[in-house]
Tab-separated table of N, CA, C and O in Angstrom:
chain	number	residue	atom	x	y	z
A	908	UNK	N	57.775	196.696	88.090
A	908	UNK	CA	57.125	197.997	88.147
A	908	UNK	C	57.291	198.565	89.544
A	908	UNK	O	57.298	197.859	90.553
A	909	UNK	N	57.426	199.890	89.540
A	909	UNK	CA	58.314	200.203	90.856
A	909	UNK	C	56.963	201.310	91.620
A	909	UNK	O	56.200	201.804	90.789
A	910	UNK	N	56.771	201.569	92.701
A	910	UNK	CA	55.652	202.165	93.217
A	910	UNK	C	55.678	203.635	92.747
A	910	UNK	O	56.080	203.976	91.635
A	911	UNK	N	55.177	204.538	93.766
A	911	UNK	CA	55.021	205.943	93.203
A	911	UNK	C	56.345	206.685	93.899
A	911	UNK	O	56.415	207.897	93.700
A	912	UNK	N	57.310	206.123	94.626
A	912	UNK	CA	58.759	206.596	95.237
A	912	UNK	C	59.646	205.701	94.341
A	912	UNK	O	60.870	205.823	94.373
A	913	UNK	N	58.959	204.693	93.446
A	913	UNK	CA	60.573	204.539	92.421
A	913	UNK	C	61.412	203.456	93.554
A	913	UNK	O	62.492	202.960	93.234
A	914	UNK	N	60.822	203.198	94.774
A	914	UNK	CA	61.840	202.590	95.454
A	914	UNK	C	61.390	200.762	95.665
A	914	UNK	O	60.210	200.439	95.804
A	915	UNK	N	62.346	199.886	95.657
A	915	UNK	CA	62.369	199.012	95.601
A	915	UNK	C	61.679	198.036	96.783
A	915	UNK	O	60.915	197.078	96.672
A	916	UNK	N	62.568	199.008	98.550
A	916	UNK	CA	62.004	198.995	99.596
A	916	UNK	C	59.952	198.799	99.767
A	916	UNK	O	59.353	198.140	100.616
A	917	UNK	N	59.575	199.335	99.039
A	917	UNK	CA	58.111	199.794	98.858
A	917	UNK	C	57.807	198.145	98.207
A	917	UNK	O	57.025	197.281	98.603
A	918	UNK	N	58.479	198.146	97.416
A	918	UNK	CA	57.756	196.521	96.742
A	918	UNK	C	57.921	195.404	97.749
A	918	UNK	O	56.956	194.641	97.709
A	919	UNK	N	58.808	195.076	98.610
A	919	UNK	CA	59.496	194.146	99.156
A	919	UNK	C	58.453	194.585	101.023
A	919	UNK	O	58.073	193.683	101.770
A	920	UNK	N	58.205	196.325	101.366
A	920	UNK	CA	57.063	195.966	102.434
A	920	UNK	C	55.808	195.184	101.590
A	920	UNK	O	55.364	194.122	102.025
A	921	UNK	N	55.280	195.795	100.358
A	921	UNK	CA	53.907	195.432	99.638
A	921	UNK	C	54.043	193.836	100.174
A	921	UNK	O	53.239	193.370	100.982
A	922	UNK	N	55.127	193.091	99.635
A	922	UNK	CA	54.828	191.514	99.854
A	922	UNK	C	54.814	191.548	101.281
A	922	UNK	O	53.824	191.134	101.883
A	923	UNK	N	55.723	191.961	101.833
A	923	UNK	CA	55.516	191.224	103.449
A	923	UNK	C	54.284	191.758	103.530
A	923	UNK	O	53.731	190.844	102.918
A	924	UNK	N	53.359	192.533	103.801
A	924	UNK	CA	52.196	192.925	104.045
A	924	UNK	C	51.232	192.102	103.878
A	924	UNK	O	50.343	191.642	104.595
A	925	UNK	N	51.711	191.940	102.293
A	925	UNK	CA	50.695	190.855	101.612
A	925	UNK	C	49.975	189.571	101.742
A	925	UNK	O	48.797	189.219	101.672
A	926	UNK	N	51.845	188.637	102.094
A	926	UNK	CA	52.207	187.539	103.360
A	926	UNK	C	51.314	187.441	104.413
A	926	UNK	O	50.498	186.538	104.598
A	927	UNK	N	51.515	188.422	105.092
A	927	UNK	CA	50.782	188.821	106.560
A	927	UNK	C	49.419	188.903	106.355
A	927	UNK	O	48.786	188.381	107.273
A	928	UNK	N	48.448	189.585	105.078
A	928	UNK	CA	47.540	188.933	105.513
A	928	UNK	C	47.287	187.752	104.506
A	928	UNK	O	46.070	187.634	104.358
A	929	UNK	N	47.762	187.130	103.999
A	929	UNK	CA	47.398	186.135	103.645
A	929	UNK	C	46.971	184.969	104.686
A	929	UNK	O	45.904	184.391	104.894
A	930	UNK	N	48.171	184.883	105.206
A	930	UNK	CA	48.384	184.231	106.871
A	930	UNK	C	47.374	184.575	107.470
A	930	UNK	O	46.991	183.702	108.249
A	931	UNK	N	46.847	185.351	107.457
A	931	UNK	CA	45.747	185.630	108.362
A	931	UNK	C	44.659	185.246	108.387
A	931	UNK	O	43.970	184.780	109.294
A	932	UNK	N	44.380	185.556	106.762
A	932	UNK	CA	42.725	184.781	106.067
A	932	UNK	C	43.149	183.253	106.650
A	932	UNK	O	42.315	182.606	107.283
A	933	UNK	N	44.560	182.698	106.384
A	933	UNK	CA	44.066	181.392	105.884
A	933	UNK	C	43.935	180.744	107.637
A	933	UNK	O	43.196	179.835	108.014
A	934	UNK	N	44.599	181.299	108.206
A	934	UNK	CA	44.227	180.771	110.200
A	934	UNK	C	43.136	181.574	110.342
A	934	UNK	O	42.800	181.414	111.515
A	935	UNK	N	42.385	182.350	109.825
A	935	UNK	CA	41.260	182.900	110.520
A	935	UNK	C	41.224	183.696	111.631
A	935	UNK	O	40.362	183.674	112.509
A	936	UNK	N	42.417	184.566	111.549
A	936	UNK	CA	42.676	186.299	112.347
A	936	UNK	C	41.921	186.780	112.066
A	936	UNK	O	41.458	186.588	110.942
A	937	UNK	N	41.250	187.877	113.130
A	937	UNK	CA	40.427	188.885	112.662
A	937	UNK	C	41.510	190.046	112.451
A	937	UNK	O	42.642	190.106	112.930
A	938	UNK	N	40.815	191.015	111.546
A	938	UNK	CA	41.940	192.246	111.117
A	938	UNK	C	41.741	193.545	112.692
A	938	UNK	O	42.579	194.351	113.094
A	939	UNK	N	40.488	193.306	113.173
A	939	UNK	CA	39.899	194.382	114.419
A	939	UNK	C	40.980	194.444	115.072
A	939	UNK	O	41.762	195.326	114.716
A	940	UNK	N	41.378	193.565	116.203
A	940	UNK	CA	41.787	193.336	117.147
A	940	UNK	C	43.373	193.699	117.162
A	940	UNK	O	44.112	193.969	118.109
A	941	UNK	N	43.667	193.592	115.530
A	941	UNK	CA	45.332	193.798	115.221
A	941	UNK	C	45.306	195.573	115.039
A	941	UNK	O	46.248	196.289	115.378
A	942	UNK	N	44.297	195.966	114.565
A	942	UNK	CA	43.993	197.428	114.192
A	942	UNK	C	43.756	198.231	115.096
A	942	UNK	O	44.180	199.387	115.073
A	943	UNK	N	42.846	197.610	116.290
A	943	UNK	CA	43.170	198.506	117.652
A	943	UNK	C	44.135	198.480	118.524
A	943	UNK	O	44.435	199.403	119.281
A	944	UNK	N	44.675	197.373	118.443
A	944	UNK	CA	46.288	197.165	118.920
A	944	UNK	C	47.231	198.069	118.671
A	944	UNK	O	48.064	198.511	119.462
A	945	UNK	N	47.064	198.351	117.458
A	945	UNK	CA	48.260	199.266	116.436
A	945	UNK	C	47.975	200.505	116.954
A	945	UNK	O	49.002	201.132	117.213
A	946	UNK	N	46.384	201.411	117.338
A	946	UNK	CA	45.720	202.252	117.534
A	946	UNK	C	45.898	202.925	119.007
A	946	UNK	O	45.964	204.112	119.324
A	947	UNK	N	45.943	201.932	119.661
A	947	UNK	CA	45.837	201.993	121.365
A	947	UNK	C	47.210	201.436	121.883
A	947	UNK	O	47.571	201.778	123.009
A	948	UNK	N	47.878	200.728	121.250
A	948	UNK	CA	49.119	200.247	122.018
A	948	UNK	C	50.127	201.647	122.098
A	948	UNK	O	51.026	201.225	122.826
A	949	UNK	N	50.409	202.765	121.835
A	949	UNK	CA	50.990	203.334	122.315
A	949	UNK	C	50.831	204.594	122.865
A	949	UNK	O	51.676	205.488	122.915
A	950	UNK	N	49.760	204.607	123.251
A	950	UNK	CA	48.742	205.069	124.692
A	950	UNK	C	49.241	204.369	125.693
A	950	UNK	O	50.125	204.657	126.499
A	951	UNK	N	48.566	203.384	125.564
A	951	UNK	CA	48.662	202.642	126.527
A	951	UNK	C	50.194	201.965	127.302
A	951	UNK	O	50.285	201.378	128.380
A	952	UNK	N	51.337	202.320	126.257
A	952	UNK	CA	52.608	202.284	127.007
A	952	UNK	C	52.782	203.422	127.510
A	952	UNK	O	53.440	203.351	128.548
A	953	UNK	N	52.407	204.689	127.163
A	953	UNK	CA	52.920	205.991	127.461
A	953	UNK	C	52.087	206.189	129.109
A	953	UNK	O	52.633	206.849	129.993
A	954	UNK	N	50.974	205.636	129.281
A	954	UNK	CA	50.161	205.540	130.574
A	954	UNK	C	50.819	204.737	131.175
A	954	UNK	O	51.147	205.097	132.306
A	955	UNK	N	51.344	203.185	130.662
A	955	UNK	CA	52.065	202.462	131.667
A	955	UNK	C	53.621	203.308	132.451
A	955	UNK	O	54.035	203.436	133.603
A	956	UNK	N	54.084	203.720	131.128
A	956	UNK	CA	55.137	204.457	132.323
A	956	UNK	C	54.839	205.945	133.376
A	956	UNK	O	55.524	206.454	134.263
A	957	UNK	N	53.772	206.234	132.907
A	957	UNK	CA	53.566	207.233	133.750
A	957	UNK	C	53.272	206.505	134.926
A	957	UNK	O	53.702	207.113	135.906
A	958	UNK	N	52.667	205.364	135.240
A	958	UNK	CA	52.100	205.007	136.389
A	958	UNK	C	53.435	204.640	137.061
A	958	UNK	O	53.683	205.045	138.197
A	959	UNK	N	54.540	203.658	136.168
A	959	UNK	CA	55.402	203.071	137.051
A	959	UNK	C	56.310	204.631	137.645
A	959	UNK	O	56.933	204.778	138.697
A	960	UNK	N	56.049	205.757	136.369
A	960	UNK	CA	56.955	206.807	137.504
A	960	UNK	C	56.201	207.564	138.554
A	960	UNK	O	56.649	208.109	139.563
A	961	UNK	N	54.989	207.494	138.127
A	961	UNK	CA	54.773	208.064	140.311
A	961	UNK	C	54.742	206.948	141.054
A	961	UNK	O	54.196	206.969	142.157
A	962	UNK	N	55.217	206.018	140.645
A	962	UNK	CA	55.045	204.665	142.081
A	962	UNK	C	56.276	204.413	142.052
A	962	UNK	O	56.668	203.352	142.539
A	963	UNK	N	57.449	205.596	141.304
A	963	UNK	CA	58.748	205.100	141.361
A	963	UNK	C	59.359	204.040	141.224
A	963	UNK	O	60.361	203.673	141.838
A	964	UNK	N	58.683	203.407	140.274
A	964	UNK	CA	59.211	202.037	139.656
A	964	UNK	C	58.387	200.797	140.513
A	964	UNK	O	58.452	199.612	140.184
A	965	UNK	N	57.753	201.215	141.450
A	965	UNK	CA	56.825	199.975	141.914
A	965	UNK	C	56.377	199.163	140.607
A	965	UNK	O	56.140	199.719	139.535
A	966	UNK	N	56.291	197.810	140.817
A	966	UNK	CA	54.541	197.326	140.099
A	966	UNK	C	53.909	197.278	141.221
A	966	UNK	O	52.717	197.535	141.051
A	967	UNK	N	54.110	197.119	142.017
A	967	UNK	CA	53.042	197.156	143.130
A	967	UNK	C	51.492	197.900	142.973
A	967	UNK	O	50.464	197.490	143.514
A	968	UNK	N	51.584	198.806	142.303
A	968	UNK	CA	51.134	199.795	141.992
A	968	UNK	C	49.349	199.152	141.031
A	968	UNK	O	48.242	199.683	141.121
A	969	UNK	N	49.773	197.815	140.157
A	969	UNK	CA	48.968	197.532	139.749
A	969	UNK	C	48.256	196.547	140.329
A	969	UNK	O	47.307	196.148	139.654
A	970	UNK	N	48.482	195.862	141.727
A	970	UNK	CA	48.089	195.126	142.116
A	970	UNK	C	47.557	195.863	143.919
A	970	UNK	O	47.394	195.309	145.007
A	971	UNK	N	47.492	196.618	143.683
A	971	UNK	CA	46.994	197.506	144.971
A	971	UNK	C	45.663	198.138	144.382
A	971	UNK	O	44.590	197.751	144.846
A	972	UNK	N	45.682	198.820	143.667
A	972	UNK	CA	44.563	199.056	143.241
A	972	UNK	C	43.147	198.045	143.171
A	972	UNK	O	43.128	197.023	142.485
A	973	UNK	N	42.320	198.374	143.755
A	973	UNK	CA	41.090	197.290	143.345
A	973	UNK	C	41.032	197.038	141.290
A	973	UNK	O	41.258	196.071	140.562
A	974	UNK	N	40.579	198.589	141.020
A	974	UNK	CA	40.022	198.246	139.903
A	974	UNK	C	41.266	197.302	139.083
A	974	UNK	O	41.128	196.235	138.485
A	975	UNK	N	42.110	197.860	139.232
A	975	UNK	CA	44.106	197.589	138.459
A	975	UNK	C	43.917	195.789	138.471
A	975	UNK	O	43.890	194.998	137.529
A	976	UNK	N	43.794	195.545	140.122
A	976	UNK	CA	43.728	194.153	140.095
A	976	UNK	C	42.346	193.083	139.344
A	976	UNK	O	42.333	191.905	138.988
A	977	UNK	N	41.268	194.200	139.342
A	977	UNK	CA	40.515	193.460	138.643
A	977	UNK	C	40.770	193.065	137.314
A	977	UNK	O	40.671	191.919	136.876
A	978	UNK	N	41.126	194.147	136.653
A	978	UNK	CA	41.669	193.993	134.954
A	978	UNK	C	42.717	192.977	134.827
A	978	UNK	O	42.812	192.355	133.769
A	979	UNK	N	43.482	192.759	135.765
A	979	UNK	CA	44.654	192.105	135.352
A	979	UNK	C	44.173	190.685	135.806
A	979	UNK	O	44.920	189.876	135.256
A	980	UNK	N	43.178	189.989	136.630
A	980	UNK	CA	43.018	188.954	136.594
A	980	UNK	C	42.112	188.864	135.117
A	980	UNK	O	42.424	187.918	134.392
A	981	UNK	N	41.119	189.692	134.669
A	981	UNK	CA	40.464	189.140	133.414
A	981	UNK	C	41.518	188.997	133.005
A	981	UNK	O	42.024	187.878	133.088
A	982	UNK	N	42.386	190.301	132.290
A	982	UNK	CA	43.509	189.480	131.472
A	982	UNK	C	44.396	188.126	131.416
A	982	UNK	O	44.692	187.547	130.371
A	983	UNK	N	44.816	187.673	132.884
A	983	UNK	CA	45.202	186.571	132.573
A	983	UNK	C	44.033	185.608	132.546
A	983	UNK	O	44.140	184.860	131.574
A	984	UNK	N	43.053	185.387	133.207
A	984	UNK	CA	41.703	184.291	132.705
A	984	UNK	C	41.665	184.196	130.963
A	984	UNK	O	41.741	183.213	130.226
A	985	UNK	N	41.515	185.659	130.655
A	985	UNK	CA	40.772	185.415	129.386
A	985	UNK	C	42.388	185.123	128.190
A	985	UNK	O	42.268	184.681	127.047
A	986	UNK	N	43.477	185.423	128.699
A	986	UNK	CA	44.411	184.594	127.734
A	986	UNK	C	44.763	183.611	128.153
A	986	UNK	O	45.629	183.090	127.450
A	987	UNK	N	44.287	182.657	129.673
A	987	UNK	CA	44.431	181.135	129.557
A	987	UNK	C	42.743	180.437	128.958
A	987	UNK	O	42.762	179.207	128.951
A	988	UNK	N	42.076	180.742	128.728
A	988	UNK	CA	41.241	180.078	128.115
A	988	UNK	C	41.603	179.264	126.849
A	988	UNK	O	41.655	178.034	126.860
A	989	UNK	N	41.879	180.112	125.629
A	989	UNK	CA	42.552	179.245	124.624
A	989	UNK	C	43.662	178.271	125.159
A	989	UNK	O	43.659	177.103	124.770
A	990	UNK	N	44.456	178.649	125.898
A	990	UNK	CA	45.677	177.805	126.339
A	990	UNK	C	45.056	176.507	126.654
A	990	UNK	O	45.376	175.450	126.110
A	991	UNK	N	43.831	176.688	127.878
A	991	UNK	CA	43.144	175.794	128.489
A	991	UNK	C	43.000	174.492	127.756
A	991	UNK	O	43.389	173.347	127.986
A	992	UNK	N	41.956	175.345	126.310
A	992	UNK	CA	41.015	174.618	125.307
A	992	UNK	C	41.975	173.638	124.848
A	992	UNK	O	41.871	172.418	124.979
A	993	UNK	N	43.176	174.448	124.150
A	993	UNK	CA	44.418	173.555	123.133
A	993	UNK	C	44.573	172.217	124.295
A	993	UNK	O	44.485	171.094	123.800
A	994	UNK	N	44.784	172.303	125.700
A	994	UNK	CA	45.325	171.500	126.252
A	994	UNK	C	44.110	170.098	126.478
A	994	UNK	O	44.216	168.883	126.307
A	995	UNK	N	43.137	170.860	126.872
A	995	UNK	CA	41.711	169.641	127.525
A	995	UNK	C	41.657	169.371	126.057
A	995	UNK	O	42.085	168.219	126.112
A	996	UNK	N	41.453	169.573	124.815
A	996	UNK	CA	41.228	169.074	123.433
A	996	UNK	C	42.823	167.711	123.339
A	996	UNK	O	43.031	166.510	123.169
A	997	UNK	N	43.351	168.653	123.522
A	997	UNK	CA	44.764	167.303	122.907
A	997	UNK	C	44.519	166.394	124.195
A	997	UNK	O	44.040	165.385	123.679
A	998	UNK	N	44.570	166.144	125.656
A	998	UNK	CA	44.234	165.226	126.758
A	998	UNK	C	42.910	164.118	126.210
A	998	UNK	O	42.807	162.895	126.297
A	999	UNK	N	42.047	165.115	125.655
A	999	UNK	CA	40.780	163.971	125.263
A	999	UNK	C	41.067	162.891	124.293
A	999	UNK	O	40.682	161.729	124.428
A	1000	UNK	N	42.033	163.520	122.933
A	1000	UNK	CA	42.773	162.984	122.419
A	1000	UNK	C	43.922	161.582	122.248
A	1000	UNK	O	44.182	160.743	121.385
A	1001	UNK	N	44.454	161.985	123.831
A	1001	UNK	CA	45.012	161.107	124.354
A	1001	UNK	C	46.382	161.352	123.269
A	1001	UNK	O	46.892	160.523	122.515
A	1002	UNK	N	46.833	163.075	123.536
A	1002	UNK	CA	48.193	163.308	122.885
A	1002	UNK	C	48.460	164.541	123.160
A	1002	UNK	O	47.767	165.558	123.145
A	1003	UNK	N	49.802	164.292	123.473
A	1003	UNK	CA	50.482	165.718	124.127
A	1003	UNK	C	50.436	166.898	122.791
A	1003	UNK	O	50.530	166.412	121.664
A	1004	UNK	N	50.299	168.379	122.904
A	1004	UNK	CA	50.199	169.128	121.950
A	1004	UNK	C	51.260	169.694	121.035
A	1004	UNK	O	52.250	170.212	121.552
A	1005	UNK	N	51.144	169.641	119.764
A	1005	UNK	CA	52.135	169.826	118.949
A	1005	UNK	C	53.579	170.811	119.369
A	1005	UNK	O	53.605	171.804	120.096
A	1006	UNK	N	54.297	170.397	118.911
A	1006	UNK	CA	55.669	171.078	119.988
A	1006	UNK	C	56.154	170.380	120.873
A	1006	UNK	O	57.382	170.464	120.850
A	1007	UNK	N	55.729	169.637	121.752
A	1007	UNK	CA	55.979	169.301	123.080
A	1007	UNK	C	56.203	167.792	123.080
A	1007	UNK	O	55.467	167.171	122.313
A	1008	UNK	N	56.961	167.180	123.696
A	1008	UNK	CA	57.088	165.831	123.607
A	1008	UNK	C	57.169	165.277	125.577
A	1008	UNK	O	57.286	164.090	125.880
């Protein structure tokens, strides 16, 4: 049964979609975080290049700033935390983490 364009393309996104969240329920993704991503991520590139063109291609630019540098250390803190966890969990273990030998 073919969608409301008759096109085949349409059935074949439906599954990948479908896939995707299936995958999701079953690791326990939240749908938020992917939805404001989708929402705000291209803002937020269109601001990144504006900044790198008045600093003429600096990054410097984000690490001069007080506030710039504040954000960018949360960001990396708060995406090594999980990293952290996976690692002190497999050490207690007494086993290197899946992947890695």
């Amino acid at each position: 049964m073919f969608t409301v364009n008759n096109s085949v393309f349409d059935i074949w996104m439906m599954l990948l979609f479908g896939g995707i969240g299936f995958l999701m329920r079953k690791w326990a993704y939240e749908g938020a975080p992917l939805l404001l991503a989708l929402v705000l991520g291209p803002k937020l590139e269109v601001a990144f290049r504006q900044s790198l063109m008045i600093s003429h291609g600096d990054f410097g630019i984000f690490i001069n700033r007080t506030v710039s540098m504040v954000f960018l250390l949360a960001t990396i803190i708060f995406l090594s935390i999980p990293v952290l966890r996976i690692l002190t969990k497999s050490l207690r273990k007494g086993g290197m983490p899946k992947g890695e030998s």
